Amino acid sequence: MQRRVLALLLLEANRGVRVDRLVEELWGDRPPVSARTTLQTYIYHLRRLFRGALIGRTGEDLLVTRPFGYELRLAVEDEFDVHEFEQLLARAKTMREHGLLEDASHQLREALDLWTGEPLADIDAGPLLAAAATRLEESRKAALELRIDIDLQLGRHHEVVSELSSLVNTDAAHEGFVSKLMVALVRSGRRAEALDVYQRARAQLIGEYGLEPSGSTRQLHHAILNDESGLSVGPTGPAAGAPTRVVPAQLLPDIADFVDGCGDLVRVRGWLESREAETGREPRSAPHVVGVLGPPGVGKTTSALHLAHQVRHLFPDGQLYENLDGLDDHPDSIAQTLARLLRSCGVPTDVSPTGLVELSNTFRTWTADRSVLVVLDNARSAAQVRALHPAGPACALVVTSRTNLVSSIPGVATVSLTGMDVDDALTLLGRVIGEHRVAAEPQAARRLVLMCDGLPLAVRAVGVRLVNRPHWSLQHFADRLAVAENRVIELGPGGASLLASVEASLAQLTDVTRQSFYTVIARGLTRLTAGAMSGIVKVGRSTAETILEQLVDAHLVIECMPAADRLRARQGEASYLVPSLLAAVVRELVNRQLYVA
């Protein structure tokens, strides 16, 4: 009796169930005088059982007394197979309406996998539960019929013949299954067997019910007799007029004059290209993940996009790109990003729920059996990466970040960009302004790229300035750029981009670390130690070390052990270097803040 009470409350979860309905279920139309008291006893025992099994909730929290009855309250994270089945079925129907047949089939298979037997099979059901069991079984049959119908539309007639034959042998009166088996047999080149299925089903219908098959089944029989070509279209054929499969291609354009000064890009490209061989030999259980890291202006986005363009042919189901710069970690913000990605994949908005967890599940479902490349640019947190992480082993994820937040992902390949060497920087400058100008003034060209600290963004900015000033000599521009307080301004729009990039990196630091960095830069210091930092910003030595390590993780300072510092190195004190151009940019930011203040 307690199981019947629990079953009825579950089927009406998060909705109140009136006492008289519970009484009707337990005793029908002949309840005893003590019915309500006995029901209260059953509720008491259920609460006591819950109290012993639940963590973080009490029996009273789960099973609530209402003025008219009782309510079983399920939380969002609670698993309830009936609710999950109904949600999957509804989602599959909407997907089918929008022509997403593969996705609809996948959702239906998930829904049907929840079934392990007849509904409420281990309960001696009363009138209300018996009606609910019948309704659930009809829903299961509807889901099964819809899944088979979609499989036929996808051309899987050979695969469903055996399943349909078993279903028809069990229930020959189900004309939906009979018609689908006839179609599947015809498409498999077995017309005679299809006609025999019709005759056997007709004989059983007449013998048991005195009924002829429905008009649609008779029309199908007539079409098979006349070998009509119309069998290849319609509700049991390919989806006529179904939308073309959406293949997103969102990568920003590659840069034609890209200079690959990092051997890691070549290594990672080979690693990604090996995925096909790995899949054929031993299927992977997780996507490839690549993290592209480095200081502001080093070309993380450019390198990630160049890599993505080189391997995009390996991901025929699409390439997704999302710039997360400025996006906070609030679940609503991440959910909006996920919803936008799903729409670009062809998943309609009304198919996708609004909650972050469900949206993430939908995205993982869509990518589970596809080969998709996802590029997340300027990721700020592990939460963003987790939510936007594709699930399929044939997928790949490329993440650029100002901090090393991808290091915790198992098997990640990291590309650490440290800036170009002089030769690569000269090559890039020559591609922008023309190799003849670099060859005409090699010393001035070398001087210019050295002042750029190997940052491609700065080298390109120098090139753009020289292209826009063809009458300037390289020597003239190098002299102007050498004036430290004017360096950011002299870089023009490129300088503004570098300024914004550095400012974004600084924004991700703690207030203490950021203000400490401002203080040492304002004093003109570019080489630091924990001891010096401790004295300048008036903090303890351990705090100073933490500050410097945070700056290293943000790629704003470089930990180094040059010859001049070997004595201190032996004494256990590392030194840290602030690149000159980066120092000039931070100094400009400090000056602007002072000016505003």
Coordinates of C-alpha atoms in Angstrom, one line a residue, residues 121-556:
A121 CA 5.1 -3.9 -13.0
D122 CA 6.0 -4.5 -9.3
I123 CA 2.9 -2.7 -7.9
D124 CA -0.6 -4.1 -7.3
A125 CA -2.1 -1.1 -9.0
G126 CA -5.5 0.4 -8.2
P127 CA -7.7 2.2 -10.7
L128 CA -5.6 5.4 -10.9
L129 CA -2.2 3.7 -11.3
A130 CA -3.7 1.1 -13.8
A131 CA -4.8 4.0 -16.0
A132 CA -1.3 5.7 -15.6
A133 CA 0.4 2.4 -16.5
T134 CA -1.7 2.2 -19.7
R135 CA -0.9 5.8 -20.5
L136 CA 2.8 5.2 -20.0
E137 CA 2.8 2.1 -22.2
E138 CA 1.1 4.0 -25.0
S139 CA 3.7 6.7 -24.7
R140 CA 6.4 4.1 -25.0
K141 CA 4.8 2.7 -28.1
A142 CA 4.4 6.2 -29.6
A143 CA 8.1 6.8 -29.0
L144 CA 9.1 3.5 -30.5
E145 CA 6.9 4.1 -33.6
L146 CA 8.3 7.6 -34.0
R147 CA 11.9 6.3 -33.8
I148 CA 11.2 3.5 -36.3
D149 CA 9.5 6.1 -38.6
I150 CA 12.6 8.3 -38.4
D151 CA 14.9 5.4 -39.0
L152 CA 13.0 4.6 -42.2
Q153 CA 13.3 8.3 -43.3
L154 CA 17.1 7.9 -42.7
G155 CA 17.2 4.9 -45.0
R156 CA 17.7 2.3 -42.2
H157 CA 15.1 -0.1 -43.6
H158 CA 17.4 -3.2 -43.4
E159 CA 18.2 -2.4 -39.7
V160 CA 14.5 -2.2 -38.6
V161 CA 13.1 -5.3 -40.4
S162 CA 13.9 -7.7 -37.6
E163 CA 12.7 -5.4 -34.9
L164 CA 9.4 -4.7 -36.7
S165 CA 8.9 -8.4 -37.4
S166 CA 9.1 -9.1 -33.7
L167 CA 6.7 -6.3 -32.9
V168 CA 4.1 -7.4 -35.5
N169 CA 4.3 -11.0 -34.3
T170 CA 3.5 -9.8 -30.8
D171 CA 0.8 -7.3 -31.8
A172 CA -0.5 -7.8 -35.3
A173 CA -3.4 -5.4 -34.6
H174 CA -1.0 -2.5 -34.4
E175 CA -1.3 -1.3 -37.9
G176 CA 1.4 1.4 -37.5
F177 CA 4.0 -1.4 -37.0
V178 CA 2.4 -3.5 -39.8
S179 CA 2.6 -0.7 -42.3
K180 CA 6.2 0.2 -41.4
L181 CA 7.3 -3.4 -41.7
M182 CA 5.7 -3.6 -45.2
V183 CA 7.6 -0.5 -46.2
A184 CA 10.9 -1.7 -44.8
L185 CA 10.5 -5.1 -46.6
V186 CA 9.7 -3.4 -49.9
R187 CA 12.7 -1.1 -49.7
S188 CA 14.8 -4.2 -48.8
G189 CA 13.7 -5.8 -52.1
R190 CA 11.3 -8.2 -50.4
R191 CA 7.9 -7.3 -51.9
A192 CA 6.4 -10.8 -51.6
E193 CA 7.1 -10.9 -47.9
A194 CA 5.6 -7.4 -47.5
L195 CA 2.3 -8.6 -49.2
D196 CA 2.3 -11.7 -46.9
V197 CA 2.6 -9.5 -43.8
Y198 CA -0.5 -7.6 -45.0
Q199 CA -2.5 -10.9 -45.6
R200 CA -1.6 -12.3 -42.1
A201 CA -2.4 -9.0 -40.4
R202 CA -5.7 -8.7 -42.3
A203 CA -6.7 -12.3 -41.4
Q204 CA -6.0 -11.7 -37.7
L205 CA -8.0 -8.4 -37.7
I206 CA -11.0 -10.1 -39.3
G207 CA -10.8 -13.2 -37.2
E208 CA -10.4 -11.5 -33.8
Y209 CA -12.2 -8.2 -34.3
G210 CA -14.3 -8.6 -37.5
L211 CA -12.5 -5.5 -38.9
E212 CA -10.8 -4.8 -42.2
P213 CA -7.5 -3.0 -42.2
S214 CA -7.7 0.8 -42.2
G215 CA -7.8 2.8 -45.4
S216 CA -4.2 3.9 -45.2
T217 CA -3.0 0.3 -44.7
R218 CA -5.1 -0.9 -47.7
Q219 CA -3.7 1.9 -49.8
L220 CA -0.2 0.9 -48.9
H221 CA -1.0 -2.7 -49.9
H222 CA -2.4 -1.5 -53.3
A223 CA 0.7 0.6 -53.9
I224 CA 2.9 -2.4 -53.3
L225 CA 0.9 -4.5 -55.6
N226 CA 1.2 -1.9 -58.3
D227 CA 5.0 -1.2 -57.5
E228 CA 4.3 2.5 -57.1
S229 CA 7.4 4.7 -56.8
G230 CA 5.6 6.8 -54.2
L231 CA 6.7 4.4 -51.5
S232 CA 10.0 6.2 -51.4
V233 CA 8.5 9.5 -50.1
G234 CA 6.0 10.6 -47.5
P235 CA 5.8 10.0 -43.8
T236 CA 7.6 6.7 -44.0
G237 CA 10.1 7.8 -46.6
P238 CA 12.9 10.4 -46.8
A239 CA 11.8 13.6 -45.3
A240 CA 10.5 15.6 -48.2
G241 CA 11.6 19.2 -48.1
A242 CA 13.6 18.6 -44.9
P243 CA 16.0 21.4 -44.2
T244 CA 19.6 20.9 -45.4
R245 CA 21.9 19.7 -42.7
V246 CA 23.4 22.7 -40.9
V247 CA 27.2 22.6 -40.9
P248 CA 28.5 25.7 -39.0
A249 CA 31.7 27.3 -40.2
Q250 CA 32.3 30.1 -37.8
L251 CA 36.1 30.4 -37.9
L252 CA 37.4 34.0 -38.4
P253 CA 39.5 34.4 -41.6
D254 CA 43.1 33.1 -41.4
I255 CA 45.9 35.7 -41.8
A256 CA 47.7 35.4 -45.1
D257 CA 51.0 36.7 -43.8
F258 CA 51.1 34.4 -40.7
V259 CA 54.6 33.6 -39.5
D260 CA 54.8 30.4 -37.5
G261 CA 57.6 31.0 -35.1
C262 CA 56.5 28.3 -32.7
G263 CA 57.4 24.7 -33.3
D264 CA 54.6 23.6 -30.9
L265 CA 52.0 24.6 -33.5
V266 CA 53.4 22.0 -36.0
R267 CA 53.5 19.4 -33.2
V268 CA 49.9 20.0 -32.2
R269 CA 48.7 20.0 -35.8
G270 CA 50.3 16.6 -36.2
W271 CA 48.7 15.4 -33.0
L272 CA 45.3 16.5 -34.2
E273 CA 45.8 15.0 -37.6
S274 CA 46.7 11.7 -36.0
R275 CA 43.1 11.4 -34.6
E276 CA 41.8 9.6 -37.6
A277 CA 44.5 6.9 -37.3
E278 CA 43.8 6.6 -33.6
T279 CA 40.1 6.3 -34.2
G280 CA 40.7 3.4 -36.7
R281 CA 43.1 1.6 -34.3
E282 CA 41.7 2.3 -30.8
P283 CA 38.7 4.7 -30.4
R284 CA 39.4 7.6 -28.1
S285 CA 37.1 8.2 -25.2
A286 CA 37.4 12.0 -25.1
P287 CA 38.1 14.9 -27.6
H288 CA 41.5 16.3 -28.2
V289 CA 42.1 19.6 -26.2
V290 CA 44.6 22.2 -27.1
G291 CA 45.5 25.2 -24.9
V292 CA 47.1 28.2 -26.5
L293 CA 48.8 30.4 -23.9
G294 CA 51.1 33.5 -23.8
P295 CA 51.5 37.1 -23.0
P296 CA 49.3 39.9 -24.4
G297 CA 50.0 40.6 -28.0
V298 CA 51.8 37.4 -28.6
G299 CA 49.2 36.2 -31.1
K300 CA 47.2 33.6 -29.2
T301 CA 44.0 34.2 -31.2
T302 CA 45.9 34.4 -34.6
S303 CA 47.8 31.2 -33.8
A304 CA 44.7 29.3 -32.7
L305 CA 42.7 30.3 -35.8
H306 CA 45.7 29.5 -38.1
L307 CA 45.8 26.0 -36.5
A308 CA 42.1 25.6 -36.7
H309 CA 42.1 26.5 -40.5
Q310 CA 44.9 23.9 -41.1
V311 CA 42.9 21.1 -39.6
R312 CA 39.3 22.2 -40.3
H313 CA 38.9 19.5 -43.0
L314 CA 39.2 16.9 -40.3
F315 CA 35.9 18.1 -38.8
P316 CA 33.2 17.8 -41.4
D317 CA 30.3 18.4 -39.0
G318 CA 31.4 22.0 -38.3
Q319 CA 33.7 24.5 -36.8
L320 CA 32.5 26.7 -33.9
Y321 CA 34.1 29.9 -32.7
E322 CA 33.2 31.9 -29.6
N323 CA 35.1 34.9 -28.2
L324 CA 34.6 34.8 -24.5
D325 CA 36.4 38.1 -23.8
G326 CA 34.3 40.2 -21.4
L327 CA 31.9 37.3 -20.6
D328 CA 31.5 36.7 -16.9
D329 CA 31.1 33.4 -15.1
H330 CA 27.4 33.8 -14.3
P331 CA 25.4 30.8 -15.3
D332 CA 23.0 32.9 -17.3
S333 CA 25.8 34.4 -19.4
I334 CA 27.3 31.0 -20.2
A335 CA 23.8 29.7 -20.9
Q336 CA 23.2 32.4 -23.5
T337 CA 26.5 31.6 -25.2
L338 CA 25.5 27.9 -25.3
A339 CA 22.0 28.7 -26.7
R340 CA 23.7 30.8 -29.4
L341 CA 26.0 28.0 -30.4
L342 CA 23.2 25.5 -30.5
R343 CA 21.2 27.7 -32.8
S344 CA 24.1 28.0 -35.1
C345 CA 24.3 24.2 -35.2
G346 CA 20.6 24.1 -36.4
V347 CA 19.1 23.2 -33.0
P348 CA 16.0 25.4 -32.7
T349 CA 15.6 27.6 -29.6
D350 CA 12.5 25.9 -28.6
V351 CA 14.3 22.5 -28.5
S352 CA 16.9 23.9 -26.1
P353 CA 16.0 24.4 -22.5
T354 CA 17.1 27.6 -20.8
G355 CA 19.0 26.2 -17.8
L356 CA 22.8 25.9 -18.0
V357 CA 22.9 22.2 -17.0
E358 CA 20.3 21.2 -19.6
L359 CA 21.9 23.4 -22.3
S360 CA 25.3 21.8 -21.6
N361 CA 23.7 18.3 -21.9
T362 CA 22.1 19.3 -25.2
F363 CA 25.4 20.5 -26.5
R364 CA 27.1 17.4 -25.4
T365 CA 24.4 15.3 -27.0
W366 CA 24.7 17.2 -30.3
T367 CA 28.5 16.7 -30.4
A368 CA 28.6 13.2 -29.0
D369 CA 28.5 11.4 -32.4
R370 CA 29.8 14.2 -34.6
S371 CA 33.2 15.5 -35.6
V372 CA 33.2 19.1 -34.5
L373 CA 36.0 21.6 -33.9
V374 CA 35.3 24.2 -31.1
V375 CA 37.6 27.3 -30.7
L376 CA 37.1 29.2 -27.4
D377 CA 38.9 32.5 -27.6
N378 CA 39.9 34.4 -24.4
A379 CA 38.4 31.9 -22.0
R380 CA 38.4 33.4 -18.5
S381 CA 37.5 30.4 -16.3
A382 CA 37.3 26.6 -16.1
A383 CA 33.5 26.9 -15.7
Q384 CA 33.3 28.4 -19.2
V385 CA 35.5 25.6 -20.7
R386 CA 33.5 22.9 -18.9
A387 CA 30.2 24.1 -20.2
L388 CA 31.3 24.6 -23.8
H389 CA 33.3 21.4 -24.0
P390 CA 32.2 19.1 -26.8
A391 CA 31.7 15.4 -25.8
G392 CA 32.4 13.3 -28.9
P393 CA 35.8 11.5 -29.2
A394 CA 36.0 12.7 -32.8
C395 CA 35.8 16.4 -31.7
A396 CA 38.5 18.8 -30.7
L397 CA 38.6 21.9 -28.5
V398 CA 41.1 24.7 -28.9
V399 CA 41.2 27.2 -26.0
T400 CA 43.1 30.5 -25.8
S401 CA 43.5 32.0 -22.4
R402 CA 45.5 34.7 -20.6
T403 CA 46.0 32.2 -17.8
N404 CA 46.8 28.5 -17.8
L405 CA 43.3 27.4 -16.9
V406 CA 43.3 24.3 -19.2
S407 CA 46.1 22.6 -17.4
S408 CA 43.7 20.6 -15.3
I409 CA 42.1 18.9 -18.3
P410 CA 43.5 15.4 -18.7
G411 CA 45.6 14.9 -21.9
V412 CA 45.6 18.6 -22.9
A413 CA 48.3 19.7 -25.4
T414 CA 49.7 23.1 -24.4
V415 CA 51.1 25.6 -26.9
S416 CA 53.1 28.3 -24.9
L417 CA 53.8 31.2 -27.2
T418 CA 56.8 33.3 -26.0
G419 CA 57.1 35.7 -28.9
M420 CA 59.1 35.5 -32.2
D421 CA 62.8 35.5 -32.5
V422 CA 64.4 38.4 -34.5
D423 CA 64.5 36.5 -37.8
D424 CA 60.8 35.6 -37.7
A425 CA 59.9 39.1 -36.6
L426 CA 61.9 40.5 -39.6
T427 CA 60.1 38.1 -41.9
L428 CA 56.7 39.3 -40.6
L429 CA 57.7 42.9 -41.0
G430 CA 58.9 42.3 -44.5
R431 CA 55.5 40.6 -45.4
V432 CA 53.7 43.7 -44.2
I433 CA 55.8 46.6 -45.6
G434 CA 57.6 44.8 -48.4
E435 CA 60.9 42.8 -48.2
H436 CA 62.7 45.5 -50.2
R437 CA 62.2 48.1 -47.4
V438 CA 63.6 45.7 -44.8
A439 CA 66.6 44.8 -47.1
A440 CA 67.3 48.5 -47.6
E441 CA 67.6 49.3 -43.9
P442 CA 68.5 46.0 -42.2
Q443 CA 69.9 47.6 -39.0
A444 CA 66.9 49.9 -38.5
A445 CA 64.5 47.0 -39.2
R446 CA 66.3 44.9 -36.6
R447 CA 66.2 47.8 -34.1
L448 CA 62.4 48.2 -34.7
V449 CA 61.5 44.5 -34.1
L450 CA 63.7 44.4 -31.0
M451 CA 61.7 47.2 -29.5
C452 CA 58.6 45.1 -30.2
D453 CA 59.8 42.4 -27.8
G454 CA 58.9 39.7 -30.3
L455 CA 55.2 40.4 -30.0
P456 CA 53.5 39.9 -33.4
L457 CA 50.8 42.4 -32.6
A458 CA 53.5 45.1 -32.1
V459 CA 55.5 44.1 -35.2
R460 CA 52.3 44.2 -37.3
A461 CA 51.5 47.6 -35.8
V462 CA 54.9 48.9 -36.7
G463 CA 54.4 47.6 -40.2
V464 CA 51.0 49.2 -40.6
R465 CA 52.4 52.6 -39.5
L466 CA 55.2 52.3 -42.1
V467 CA 52.8 51.3 -44.8
N468 CA 50.7 54.4 -44.0
R469 CA 53.8 56.5 -44.1
P470 CA 55.7 55.4 -47.2
H471 CA 57.9 58.5 -47.0
W472 CA 59.3 57.6 -43.6
S473 CA 62.5 55.7 -43.4
L474 CA 62.8 52.8 -41.0
Q475 CA 65.5 54.7 -39.1
H476 CA 63.3 57.7 -38.6
F477 CA 60.5 55.6 -37.2
A478 CA 62.9 53.6 -35.0
D479 CA 64.1 57.0 -33.5
R480 CA 60.5 58.0 -32.7
L481 CA 59.7 54.6 -31.2
A482 CA 62.8 54.7 -29.0
V483 CA 61.2 57.5 -26.9
A484 CA 59.7 55.3 -24.2
E485 CA 56.8 57.5 -23.2
N486 CA 55.6 57.7 -26.8
R487 CA 55.9 54.1 -27.7
V488 CA 52.3 53.0 -27.3
I489 CA 51.0 56.1 -29.1
E490 CA 53.5 55.7 -31.9
L491 CA 52.1 52.2 -32.6
G492 CA 48.8 53.7 -33.6
P493 CA 45.7 51.4 -33.7
G494 CA 48.0 48.5 -33.0
G495 CA 49.1 50.2 -29.8
A496 CA 45.5 50.7 -28.8
S497 CA 44.9 46.9 -29.3
L498 CA 47.9 46.0 -27.2
L499 CA 46.8 48.4 -24.5
A500 CA 43.3 46.8 -24.4
S501 CA 44.9 43.3 -24.3
V502 CA 47.1 44.2 -21.4
E503 CA 44.3 45.9 -19.6
A504 CA 42.2 42.7 -20.0
S505 CA 45.0 40.6 -18.5
L506 CA 45.4 43.0 -15.6
A507 CA 41.6 42.9 -14.9
Q508 CA 41.9 39.2 -14.2
L509 CA 44.4 39.7 -11.4
T510 CA 43.5 40.2 -7.7
D511 CA 43.3 43.8 -6.6
V512 CA 46.5 43.4 -4.5
T513 CA 48.5 41.9 -7.3
R514 CA 47.3 44.5 -9.8
Q515 CA 48.1 47.5 -7.6
S516 CA 51.5 46.1 -6.6
F517 CA 52.3 45.7 -10.3
Y518 CA 51.2 49.3 -11.0
T519 CA 53.5 50.5 -8.1
V520 CA 56.7 48.8 -9.3
I521 CA 56.0 49.9 -13.0
A522 CA 55.4 53.5 -11.9
R523 CA 58.8 53.4 -10.2
G524 CA 60.4 52.4 -13.5
L525 CA 61.4 48.9 -12.2
T526 CA 61.6 46.1 -14.8
R527 CA 63.6 43.5 -12.9
L528 CA 62.2 42.3 -9.6
T529 CA 62.8 39.9 -6.8
A530 CA 60.5 38.8 -4.0
G531 CA 62.7 40.8 -1.6
A532 CA 62.5 43.9 -3.6
M533 CA 58.7 43.5 -4.2
S534 CA 58.2 43.0 -0.5
G535 CA 60.0 46.3 0.4
I536 CA 58.3 48.4 -2.3
V537 CA 54.7 47.4 -1.8
K538 CA 55.0 46.8 2.0
V539 CA 53.9 43.2 2.1
G540 CA 55.5 40.1 3.6
R541 CA 57.9 38.0 1.6
S542 CA 55.6 35.1 1.1
T543 CA 52.9 37.5 -0.2
A544 CA 55.4 39.1 -2.5
E545 CA 56.3 35.7 -3.9
T546 CA 52.6 34.9 -4.4
I547 CA 52.1 38.2 -6.3
L548 CA 55.1 37.5 -8.6
E549 CA 53.8 34.0 -9.3
Q550 CA 50.4 35.3 -10.2
L551 CA 52.1 37.8 -12.6
V552 CA 54.0 34.9 -14.1
D553 CA 50.8 32.8 -14.5
A554 CA 49.2 35.9 -16.3
H555 CA 52.3 36.1 -18.6
L556 CA 53.0 39.6 -17.5

